[in-house]
Amino acid sequence: MNIPGPEPRADGGAGAIAAAGGLHTYQLRLHAEYGPVVRFQLPGAELAVSVADPVLMEATAHLDKRPERLFAFLDPLCEAGNLQVLPAEEHAPWRHLLLSVLAGRPSHERHFAQFTALTTALADRWAERADGEPVALQKDLTALSLRMICAFALGGDLVDPDGVVAAFEEVLTEHLGRLYEPPGSGARDGRAEWAEQALASLRATVDRVVTAHRTSDRVDRSDLIGAMVAAGERPARIRDTVMMTMLAAHHTTGVAVSWTLYLLGRHPDVAARVADELDRVLGDRAAPEYVDLRRLSYLNMTLKEAMRLYPPGPYGARETTEPLRLGDYTIPAGATLFYPFWAVHMNPDHWPEPEKFVPERFTPDEVAARPKLAHIPFGFGPRGCEGAALAVVEATLVLAVLLKRFRFRPVPGHEVRPIERFVLWAADDIRMRVSPRASG
């Protein structure tokens, strides 16, 4: 049976994606019109098949190959080969090593006090703002997120943490920015030299940290670089891993927290219930301890529901290595399987009234009644996000500190419009009024 989808276009589909307002909204339209499996044109892929049904997706969960052309924009950031498209035999041990650090409680606890201090410093700056002056959530919270991942990936004893943050933003602005410029426009050529200098500076910083680990009498395996040094990884691979970890994590936490605060600002009843839970669990304390995070069950449900409505990374992709049966269709070898996380999360077959913000969707009974892959904000399978557990710890901590201290309200007249910029961003940030909870 032929896979349904729109008629091919001479421009390879770029015009249809642009007309829809981006790939994330284009996928919503495609699946609303053609059903759970859709053939469509995707620049960089000869044949792309989008799958928005979580039951059908389970048949693809074993795939461990990413389409190289779709991730080629990351090639310049890697010296020892693009880590996003490593072959399975090389990717599996690398992933296992990362999970041993990023998903492990020892590394979370080791950095928790520093994460708390960074979050508290941001809250103090917000408290000092002029009364009623709006806060740009995504700007401030992604800066916090980057500082947190720098502390995690590079250690807490950096000589110039602000310089590392600035250099990394320069690199991201250059390389990710090229994804959204027309081919051959030359619009970013003037920044290329600055970006190369910033990238060289970052690599030199990582080298200094690696050298310190190699000459230390004690190697801490709960530390990212320490674990890789202990595993005998070569310096170039260590540098690349640190860079990719910073890239993957620098926006995730900030974006997830921003969308959560936006939704809470629009739903004061839910915000009040979160605040009551924080008061009950934390008492007079301004911030949680690591052991408190598991007790904040309603806050966790709220975060999960926010990531359902606004997944930080709106999609993923794999490549078939042999023909694959998917429901009524056979997908040929070499096809790009596209996973539109946002469309999956808005699938009405599994999410009644999917546009509504309902944290109670994530009670244990509700979760057990849905397919496993109905909620995939961090992807799934052997290419799922290695830092998912760390991101949840960071996001829960940040939300707990901010919501214990502040109330958030939308700025009247400010439009919040989701757009895809490697993550699910807001076109003109998310501006909100922040006031102390005690002031009512």
Short mmCIF file of C-alpha atoms in Angstrom, two decimals:
data_model
loop_
_atom_site.label_atom_id
_atom_site.label_comp_id
_atom_site.label_asym_id
_atom_site.label_seq_id
_atom_site.Cartn_x
_atom_site.Cartn_y
_atom_site.Cartn_z
CA MET A 1 0.00 0.00 0.00
CA ASN A 2 1.32 3.47 -0.89
CA ILE A 3 2.10 5.74 2.04
CA PRO A 4 -0.17 8.82 1.96
CA GLY A 5 1.27 12.32 1.75
CA PRO A 6 1.34 15.59 -0.19
CA GLU A 7 2.33 15.82 -3.83
CA PRO A 8 6.07 16.31 -4.42
CA ARG A 9 7.29 19.86 -5.02
CA ALA A 10 10.17 21.07 -7.16
CA ASP A 11 11.78 22.83 -4.16
CA GLY A 12 12.13 19.58 -2.19
CA GLY A 13 9.47 20.59 0.31
CA ALA A 14 11.21 23.66 1.72
CA GLY A 15 8.41 25.97 0.60
CA ALA A 16 5.67 23.91 2.24
CA ILE A 17 7.60 23.81 5.51
CA ALA A 18 8.17 27.57 5.44
CA ALA A 19 4.51 28.27 4.56
CA ALA A 20 3.38 26.21 7.56
CA GLY A 21 5.53 28.28 9.91
CA GLY A 22 8.20 25.65 10.47
CA LEU A 23 8.75 21.92 10.50
CA HIS A 24 7.02 21.45 13.86
CA THR A 25 3.72 22.99 12.72
CA TYR A 26 4.02 21.38 9.28
CA GLN A 27 4.03 17.97 10.96
CA LEU A 28 0.86 18.78 12.90
CA ARG A 29 -0.88 19.65 9.63
CA LEU A 30 0.41 16.60 7.79
CA HIS A 31 -0.78 14.14 10.40
CA ALA A 32 -4.14 15.89 10.83
CA GLU A 33 -4.71 15.50 7.07
CA TYR A 34 -3.09 12.17 6.20
CA GLY A 35 -3.14 10.09 9.39
CA PRO A 36 -0.47 8.54 11.65
CA VAL A 37 2.03 7.62 8.88
CA VAL A 38 2.88 10.27 6.27
CA ARG A 39 5.33 10.42 3.37
CA PHE A 40 6.71 13.93 2.88
CA GLN A 41 9.64 15.83 1.41
CA LEU A 42 12.41 16.84 3.80
CA PRO A 43 15.51 18.75 2.64
CA GLY A 44 18.47 16.43 3.17
CA ALA A 45 16.46 13.21 2.83
CA GLU A 46 15.47 11.39 -0.37
CA LEU A 47 12.52 9.64 1.31
CA ALA A 48 11.11 10.78 4.65
CA VAL A 49 8.27 9.04 6.50
CA SER A 50 6.81 10.73 9.57
CA VAL A 51 5.26 8.53 12.29
CA ALA A 52 3.03 10.08 14.97
CA ASP A 53 1.44 6.97 16.46
CA PRO A 54 3.23 5.69 19.62
CA VAL A 55 2.19 2.07 19.06
CA LEU A 56 3.61 2.02 15.53
CA MET A 57 6.75 3.79 16.75
CA GLU A 58 7.54 0.86 19.03
CA ALA A 59 8.33 -1.20 15.92
CA THR A 60 11.14 1.26 15.15
CA ALA A 61 12.57 1.59 18.67
CA HIS A 62 15.51 -0.71 17.88
CA LEU A 63 16.91 1.50 15.13
CA ASP A 64 20.39 2.85 15.94
CA LYS A 65 21.31 4.84 12.84
CA ARG A 66 20.77 8.53 12.28
CA PRO A 67 20.56 10.12 8.81
CA GLU A 68 24.00 11.64 8.31
CA ARG A 69 22.92 14.45 5.97
CA LEU A 70 20.41 15.80 8.49
CA PHE A 71 23.11 16.11 11.17
CA ALA A 72 25.94 17.31 8.93
CA PHE A 73 25.67 20.85 10.31
CA LEU A 74 27.36 19.55 13.49
CA ASP A 75 30.42 18.22 11.66
CA PRO A 76 32.57 21.34 12.27
CA LEU A 77 32.11 21.01 16.04
CA CYS A 78 33.61 17.51 16.16
CA GLU A 79 37.27 16.62 15.56
CA ALA A 80 36.99 12.84 15.97
CA GLY A 81 33.81 12.31 13.96
CA ASN A 82 30.26 13.63 14.37
CA LEU A 83 29.03 12.09 17.63
CA GLN A 84 25.39 12.39 16.56
CA VAL A 85 25.88 9.86 13.75
CA LEU A 86 28.40 7.41 15.20
CA PRO A 87 27.91 3.87 13.85
CA ALA A 88 26.08 1.58 16.26
CA GLU A 89 29.13 -0.46 17.25
CA GLU A 90 30.96 2.72 18.29
CA HIS A 91 27.93 4.55 19.62
CA ALA A 92 26.82 1.85 22.11
CA PRO A 93 29.91 1.90 24.39
CA TRP A 94 30.12 5.71 24.17
CA ARG A 95 26.46 5.98 25.18
CA HIS A 96 26.95 3.53 28.06
CA LEU A 97 29.80 5.66 29.39
CA LEU A 98 27.74 8.85 29.20
CA LEU A 99 24.76 7.25 30.89
CA SER A 100 26.97 6.06 33.75
CA VAL A 101 27.64 9.73 34.53
CA LEU A 102 24.68 11.74 33.26
CA ALA A 103 21.99 9.39 34.56
CA GLY A 104 23.69 8.56 37.85
CA ARG A 105 22.70 9.88 41.26
CA PRO A 106 26.34 10.42 42.39
CA SER A 107 26.97 13.00 39.65
CA HIS A 108 23.63 14.71 40.30
CA GLU A 109 24.32 15.03 44.02
CA ARG A 110 27.89 16.14 43.39
CA HIS A 111 26.73 19.17 41.41
CA PHE A 112 23.43 19.87 43.18
CA ALA A 113 24.72 22.55 45.55
CA GLN A 114 26.33 24.44 42.68
CA PHE A 115 23.14 24.21 40.59
CA THR A 116 21.20 25.56 43.57
CA ALA A 117 23.62 28.48 44.00
CA LEU A 118 23.37 29.42 40.33
CA THR A 119 19.57 29.31 40.44
CA THR A 120 19.42 31.33 43.64
CA ALA A 121 21.68 33.97 42.09
CA LEU A 122 19.25 34.35 39.19
CA ALA A 123 16.31 34.61 41.59
CA ASP A 124 18.17 37.33 43.52
CA ARG A 125 18.71 39.30 40.30
CA TRP A 126 15.01 39.03 39.45
CA ALA A 127 14.09 40.20 42.94
CA GLU A 128 16.16 43.36 42.43
CA ARG A 129 14.39 44.35 39.20
CA ALA A 130 12.22 47.43 39.07
CA ASP A 131 8.68 46.73 40.22
CA GLY A 132 6.59 45.44 37.32
CA GLU A 133 9.48 45.22 34.84
CA PRO A 134 8.91 42.05 32.77
CA VAL A 135 11.39 39.18 32.77
CA ALA A 136 12.47 37.56 29.49
CA LEU A 137 12.22 33.96 30.65
CA GLN A 138 13.98 32.18 27.80
CA LYS A 139 16.90 34.62 27.68
CA ASP A 140 17.59 34.39 31.40
CA LEU A 141 16.80 30.71 31.89
CA THR A 142 18.81 29.44 28.93
CA ALA A 143 21.77 31.48 30.22
CA LEU A 144 21.29 29.74 33.57
CA SER A 145 21.03 26.38 31.81
CA LEU A 146 24.31 26.96 30.00
CA ARG A 147 26.06 27.94 33.22
CA MET A 148 24.79 24.77 34.85
CA ILE A 149 25.96 22.47 32.07
CA CYS A 150 29.34 24.23 31.94
CA ALA A 151 29.71 23.59 35.67
CA PHE A 152 28.74 19.96 35.11
CA ALA A 153 30.83 19.26 32.02
CA LEU A 154 33.90 21.34 32.84
CA GLY A 155 33.93 21.36 36.62
CA GLY A 156 33.31 24.11 39.12
CA ASP A 157 36.83 25.54 39.19
CA LEU A 158 36.88 27.34 35.83
CA VAL A 159 39.02 30.46 35.76
CA ASP A 160 36.57 32.34 33.53
CA PRO A 161 33.09 30.75 33.50
CA ASP A 162 31.50 33.83 31.92
CA GLY A 163 34.08 33.70 29.13
CA VAL A 164 33.23 30.04 28.47
CA VAL A 165 29.53 30.88 28.30
CA ALA A 166 30.16 33.79 25.90
CA ALA A 167 32.42 31.68 23.65
CA PHE A 168 29.93 28.84 23.50
CA GLU A 169 27.10 31.22 22.57
CA GLU A 170 29.30 32.58 19.77
CA VAL A 171 29.84 29.07 18.41
CA LEU A 172 26.14 28.22 18.63
CA THR A 173 25.08 31.48 17.00
CA GLU A 174 27.30 30.70 14.04
CA HIS A 175 26.71 26.99 13.48
CA LEU A 176 23.05 26.69 14.46
CA GLY A 177 22.25 30.00 12.82
CA ARG A 178 23.28 28.62 9.44
CA LEU A 179 20.38 26.18 9.62
CA TYR A 180 17.97 29.06 9.13
CA GLU A 181 19.77 31.11 6.48
CA PRO A 182 19.03 30.58 2.77
CA PRO A 183 21.82 28.62 1.03
CA GLY A 184 24.50 30.88 -0.42
CA SER A 185 23.18 33.99 1.30
CA GLY A 186 26.48 34.75 3.02
CA ALA A 187 24.49 36.42 5.78
CA ARG A 188 26.70 34.98 8.53
CA ASP A 189 30.09 35.02 6.84
CA GLY A 190 31.27 37.96 8.90
CA ARG A 191 30.90 35.97 12.13
CA ALA A 192 32.71 32.84 10.96
CA GLU A 193 36.18 34.00 12.06
CA TRP A 194 34.90 34.99 15.52
CA ALA A 195 33.20 31.60 15.86
CA GLU A 196 36.39 29.74 14.92
CA GLN A 197 38.34 31.70 17.54
CA ALA A 198 35.67 30.96 20.12
CA LEU A 199 35.70 27.25 19.23
CA ALA A 200 39.50 27.14 19.56
CA SER A 201 39.23 28.84 22.95
CA LEU A 202 36.65 26.31 24.15
CA ARG A 203 38.77 23.38 23.03
CA ALA A 204 41.79 24.85 24.83
CA THR A 205 39.70 25.21 27.99
CA VAL A 206 38.57 21.59 27.78
CA ASP A 207 42.19 20.51 27.21
CA ARG A 208 43.27 22.27 30.41
CA VAL A 209 40.54 20.52 32.39
CA VAL A 210 41.46 17.15 30.83
CA THR A 211 45.12 17.68 31.70
CA ALA A 212 44.17 18.48 35.29
CA HIS A 213 42.22 15.23 35.49
CA ARG A 214 45.09 13.20 33.99
CA THR A 215 47.62 14.58 36.50
CA SER A 216 45.31 14.28 39.49
CA ASP A 217 45.93 11.57 42.09
CA ARG A 218 42.21 10.78 42.20
CA VAL A 219 39.87 10.40 39.24
CA ASP A 220 36.18 10.95 40.03
CA ARG A 221 34.08 8.70 37.82
CA SER A 222 30.97 10.74 38.66
CA ASP A 223 32.55 13.60 36.72
CA LEU A 224 32.07 13.59 32.93
CA ILE A 225 35.68 14.25 31.98
CA GLY A 226 37.00 12.11 34.82
CA ALA A 227 34.94 9.14 33.66
CA MET A 228 36.18 9.50 30.09
CA VAL A 229 39.81 9.83 31.17
CA ALA A 230 39.42 6.73 33.33
CA ALA A 231 37.93 4.86 30.36
CA GLY A 232 40.97 5.71 28.23
CA GLU A 233 39.15 7.90 25.70
CA ARG A 234 41.45 9.89 23.42
CA PRO A 235 41.64 13.68 23.93
CA ALA A 236 39.79 14.59 20.72
CA ARG A 237 36.84 12.35 21.62
CA ILE A 238 36.74 13.84 25.12
CA ARG A 239 36.68 17.37 23.67
CA ASP A 240 33.93 16.43 21.22
CA THR A 241 31.85 14.78 23.97
CA VAL A 242 32.06 17.84 26.19
CA MET A 243 31.06 20.09 23.29
CA MET A 244 28.11 17.89 22.31
CA THR A 245 26.97 17.59 25.93
CA MET A 246 26.97 21.37 26.25
CA LEU A 247 25.17 21.71 22.92
CA ALA A 248 22.44 19.20 23.77
CA ALA A 249 21.88 20.49 27.30
CA HIS A 250 22.41 24.24 27.10
CA HIS A 251 18.88 25.05 25.94
CA THR A 252 16.91 22.03 27.13
CA THR A 253 16.49 22.93 30.79
CA GLY A 254 15.96 26.63 30.20
CA VAL A 255 13.39 26.05 27.47
CA ALA A 256 11.47 23.42 29.48
CA VAL A 257 11.36 25.65 32.56
CA SER A 258 10.32 28.68 30.50
CA TRP A 259 7.33 26.92 28.94
CA THR A 260 6.34 25.49 32.34
CA LEU A 261 6.33 28.94 33.95
CA TYR A 262 4.39 30.31 30.98
CA LEU A 263 1.69 27.68 31.42
CA LEU A 264 1.55 28.20 35.19
CA GLY A 265 1.16 31.93 34.64
CA ARG A 266 -1.87 31.20 32.46
CA HIS A 267 -3.30 28.66 34.93
CA PRO A 268 -3.16 30.19 38.43
CA ASP A 269 -5.15 27.30 39.91
CA VAL A 270 -2.41 24.85 38.93
CA ALA A 271 0.26 27.31 40.11
CA ALA A 272 -1.45 27.54 43.51
CA ARG A 273 -1.43 23.76 43.88
CA VAL A 274 2.29 23.65 42.99
CA ALA A 275 3.00 26.39 45.55
CA ASP A 276 1.05 24.51 48.24
CA GLU A 277 3.11 21.38 47.57
CA LEU A 278 6.37 23.34 47.79
CA ASP A 279 5.33 24.88 51.10
CA ARG A 280 4.37 21.46 52.46
CA VAL A 281 7.58 19.72 51.36
CA LEU A 282 10.12 22.50 51.91
CA GLY A 283 8.59 24.39 54.83
CA ASP A 284 10.59 27.59 55.35
CA ARG A 285 13.52 26.44 53.19
CA ALA A 286 14.09 28.47 50.02
CA ALA A 287 15.43 25.52 48.00
CA PRO A 288 15.05 21.75 48.00
CA GLU A 289 17.67 19.20 48.88
CA TYR A 290 18.30 16.46 46.33
CA VAL A 291 16.20 13.99 48.33
CA ASP A 292 13.21 16.39 48.21
CA LEU A 293 12.85 16.17 44.44
CA ARG A 294 11.05 12.83 44.49
CA ARG A 295 8.52 14.21 47.00
CA LEU A 296 7.48 17.01 44.63
CA SER A 297 5.11 14.76 42.72
CA TYR A 298 2.69 17.41 41.48
CA LEU A 299 5.52 19.67 40.34
CA ASN A 300 6.92 16.70 38.40
CA MET A 301 3.54 16.07 36.78
CA THR A 302 3.36 19.76 35.86
CA LEU A 303 6.79 19.65 34.22
CA LYS A 304 5.88 16.53 32.24
CA GLU A 305 2.65 18.07 31.01
CA ALA A 306 4.50 21.25 29.99
CA MET A 307 6.99 19.15 28.01
CA ARG A 308 4.08 17.36 26.37
CA LEU A 309 2.58 20.63 25.15
CA TYR A 310 5.96 22.21 24.37
CA PRO A 311 8.65 19.53 23.95
CA PRO A 312 12.07 21.27 24.09
CA GLY A 313 13.34 19.20 21.14
CA PRO A 314 10.36 18.98 18.75
CA TYR A 315 11.49 15.97 16.69
CA GLY A 316 14.00 13.18 16.06
CA ALA A 317 15.07 11.01 13.14
CA ARG A 318 16.45 7.55 12.32
CA GLU A 319 17.43 5.76 9.12
CA THR A 320 16.22 2.28 8.16
CA THR A 321 18.99 -0.20 7.33
CA GLU A 322 16.59 -2.83 5.93
CA PRO A 323 12.91 -2.93 4.91
CA LEU A 324 10.65 -2.34 7.89
CA ARG A 325 6.99 -3.26 8.26
CA LEU A 326 5.01 -0.46 9.91
CA GLY A 327 1.30 -1.20 10.23
CA ASP A 328 -0.10 -1.41 6.69
CA TYR A 329 3.08 -0.05 5.12
CA THR A 330 6.54 -1.29 4.24
CA ILE A 331 9.31 1.28 4.68
CA PRO A 332 12.29 0.61 2.37
CA ALA A 333 15.91 0.48 3.51
CA GLY A 334 17.65 3.85 3.48
CA ALA A 335 14.51 5.85 4.32
CA THR A 336 14.50 8.59 6.93
CA LEU A 337 12.03 7.85 9.71
CA PHE A 338 10.92 11.13 11.21
CA TYR A 339 9.52 11.39 14.73
CA PRO A 340 7.45 14.56 15.26
CA PHE A 341 7.40 14.65 19.05
CA TRP A 342 4.93 17.51 19.13
CA ALA A 343 2.46 15.70 16.87
CA VAL A 344 2.84 12.54 18.98
CA HIS A 345 2.10 14.56 22.12
CA MET A 346 -0.99 16.09 20.49
CA ASN A 347 -2.39 12.79 19.21
CA PRO A 348 -6.06 12.86 20.38
CA ASP A 349 -6.24 9.06 20.37
CA HIS A 350 -4.03 9.06 23.46
CA TRP A 351 -4.47 12.60 24.81
CA PRO A 352 -8.13 13.68 25.10
CA GLU A 353 -8.49 17.42 24.43
CA PRO A 354 -4.74 17.52 23.78
CA GLU A 355 -4.46 21.32 23.69
CA LYS A 356 -5.48 21.62 27.38
CA PHE A 357 -2.93 21.90 30.20
CA VAL A 358 -3.80 19.09 32.65
CA PRO A 359 -0.95 17.88 34.90
CA GLU A 360 -3.20 15.13 36.24
CA ARG A 361 -2.59 13.29 32.96
CA PHE A 362 0.60 12.05 34.65
CA THR A 363 -0.79 10.31 37.70
CA PRO A 364 0.53 6.71 37.86
CA ASP A 365 -2.82 5.27 36.75
CA GLU A 366 -3.07 7.61 33.75
CA VAL A 367 0.50 6.87 32.67
CA ALA A 368 -0.07 3.12 32.91
CA ALA A 369 -3.13 3.37 30.64
CA ARG A 370 -1.20 4.96 27.74
CA PRO A 371 1.29 3.46 25.28
CA LYS A 372 4.87 3.71 26.46
CA LEU A 373 5.93 6.09 23.67
CA ALA A 374 2.98 8.47 23.93
CA HIS A 375 5.23 10.91 25.85
CA ILE A 376 8.78 11.23 24.48
CA PRO A 377 10.19 14.70 25.25
CA PHE A 378 13.72 13.25 25.29
CA GLY A 379 13.32 10.80 22.42
CA PHE A 380 13.52 7.01 22.82
CA GLY A 381 15.52 3.92 21.93
CA PRO A 382 19.30 3.68 21.65
CA ARG A 383 19.55 7.29 20.42
CA GLY A 384 17.40 8.81 23.16
CA CYS A 385 18.88 11.70 25.14
CA GLU A 386 21.60 10.50 27.51
CA GLY A 387 21.12 13.60 29.67
CA ALA A 388 17.37 13.20 30.24
CA ALA A 389 17.71 12.35 33.94
CA LEU A 390 20.08 15.26 34.55
CA ALA A 391 17.77 17.66 32.69
CA VAL A 392 14.81 16.63 34.86
CA VAL A 393 16.84 17.13 38.05
CA GLU A 394 17.94 20.59 36.89
CA ALA A 395 14.46 21.63 35.74
CA THR A 396 12.75 20.43 38.92
CA LEU A 397 15.29 22.24 41.08
CA VAL A 398 14.98 25.50 39.12
CA LEU A 399 11.18 25.39 39.17
CA ALA A 400 11.14 24.64 42.90
CA VAL A 401 13.40 27.58 43.74
CA LEU A 402 11.58 30.07 41.51
CA LEU A 403 8.03 28.98 42.38
CA LYS A 404 8.76 28.92 46.10
CA ARG A 405 9.78 32.55 45.85
CA PHE A 406 7.77 34.14 43.01
CA ARG A 407 4.43 34.33 41.27
CA PHE A 408 4.41 34.59 37.46
CA ARG A 409 1.83 36.45 35.39
CA PRO A 410 1.64 37.02 31.61
CA VAL A 411 2.42 40.46 30.23
CA PRO A 412 -0.83 41.81 28.72
CA GLY A 413 -0.64 42.08 24.95
CA HIS A 414 2.57 40.05 24.63
CA GLU A 415 2.13 37.26 22.06
CA VAL A 416 3.93 34.00 22.78
CA ARG A 417 4.37 32.14 19.49
CA PRO A 418 6.28 28.83 19.34
CA ILE A 419 8.90 28.55 16.59
CA GLU A 420 11.47 25.85 15.84
CA ARG A 421 15.08 26.94 16.35
CA PHE A 422 16.79 23.59 17.02
CA VAL A 423 14.62 23.65 20.13
CA LEU A 424 11.00 24.78 20.50
CA TRP A 425 11.63 28.48 21.08
CA ALA A 426 9.30 31.47 21.40
CA ALA A 427 9.51 34.02 18.60
CA ASP A 428 9.77 37.07 20.89
CA ASP A 429 10.75 35.30 24.11
CA ILE A 430 8.29 34.63 26.93
CA ARG A 431 7.87 37.86 28.89
CA MET A 432 6.24 37.63 32.28
CA ARG A 433 5.75 39.76 35.36
CA VAL A 434 7.42 38.33 38.44
CA SER A 435 6.36 39.24 41.97
CA PRO A 436 7.19 37.86 45.42
CA ARG A 437 4.63 35.30 46.56
CA ALA A 438 4.41 36.92 49.96
CA SER A 439 3.10 40.14 48.39
CA GLY A 440 -0.04 38.35 47.11
#
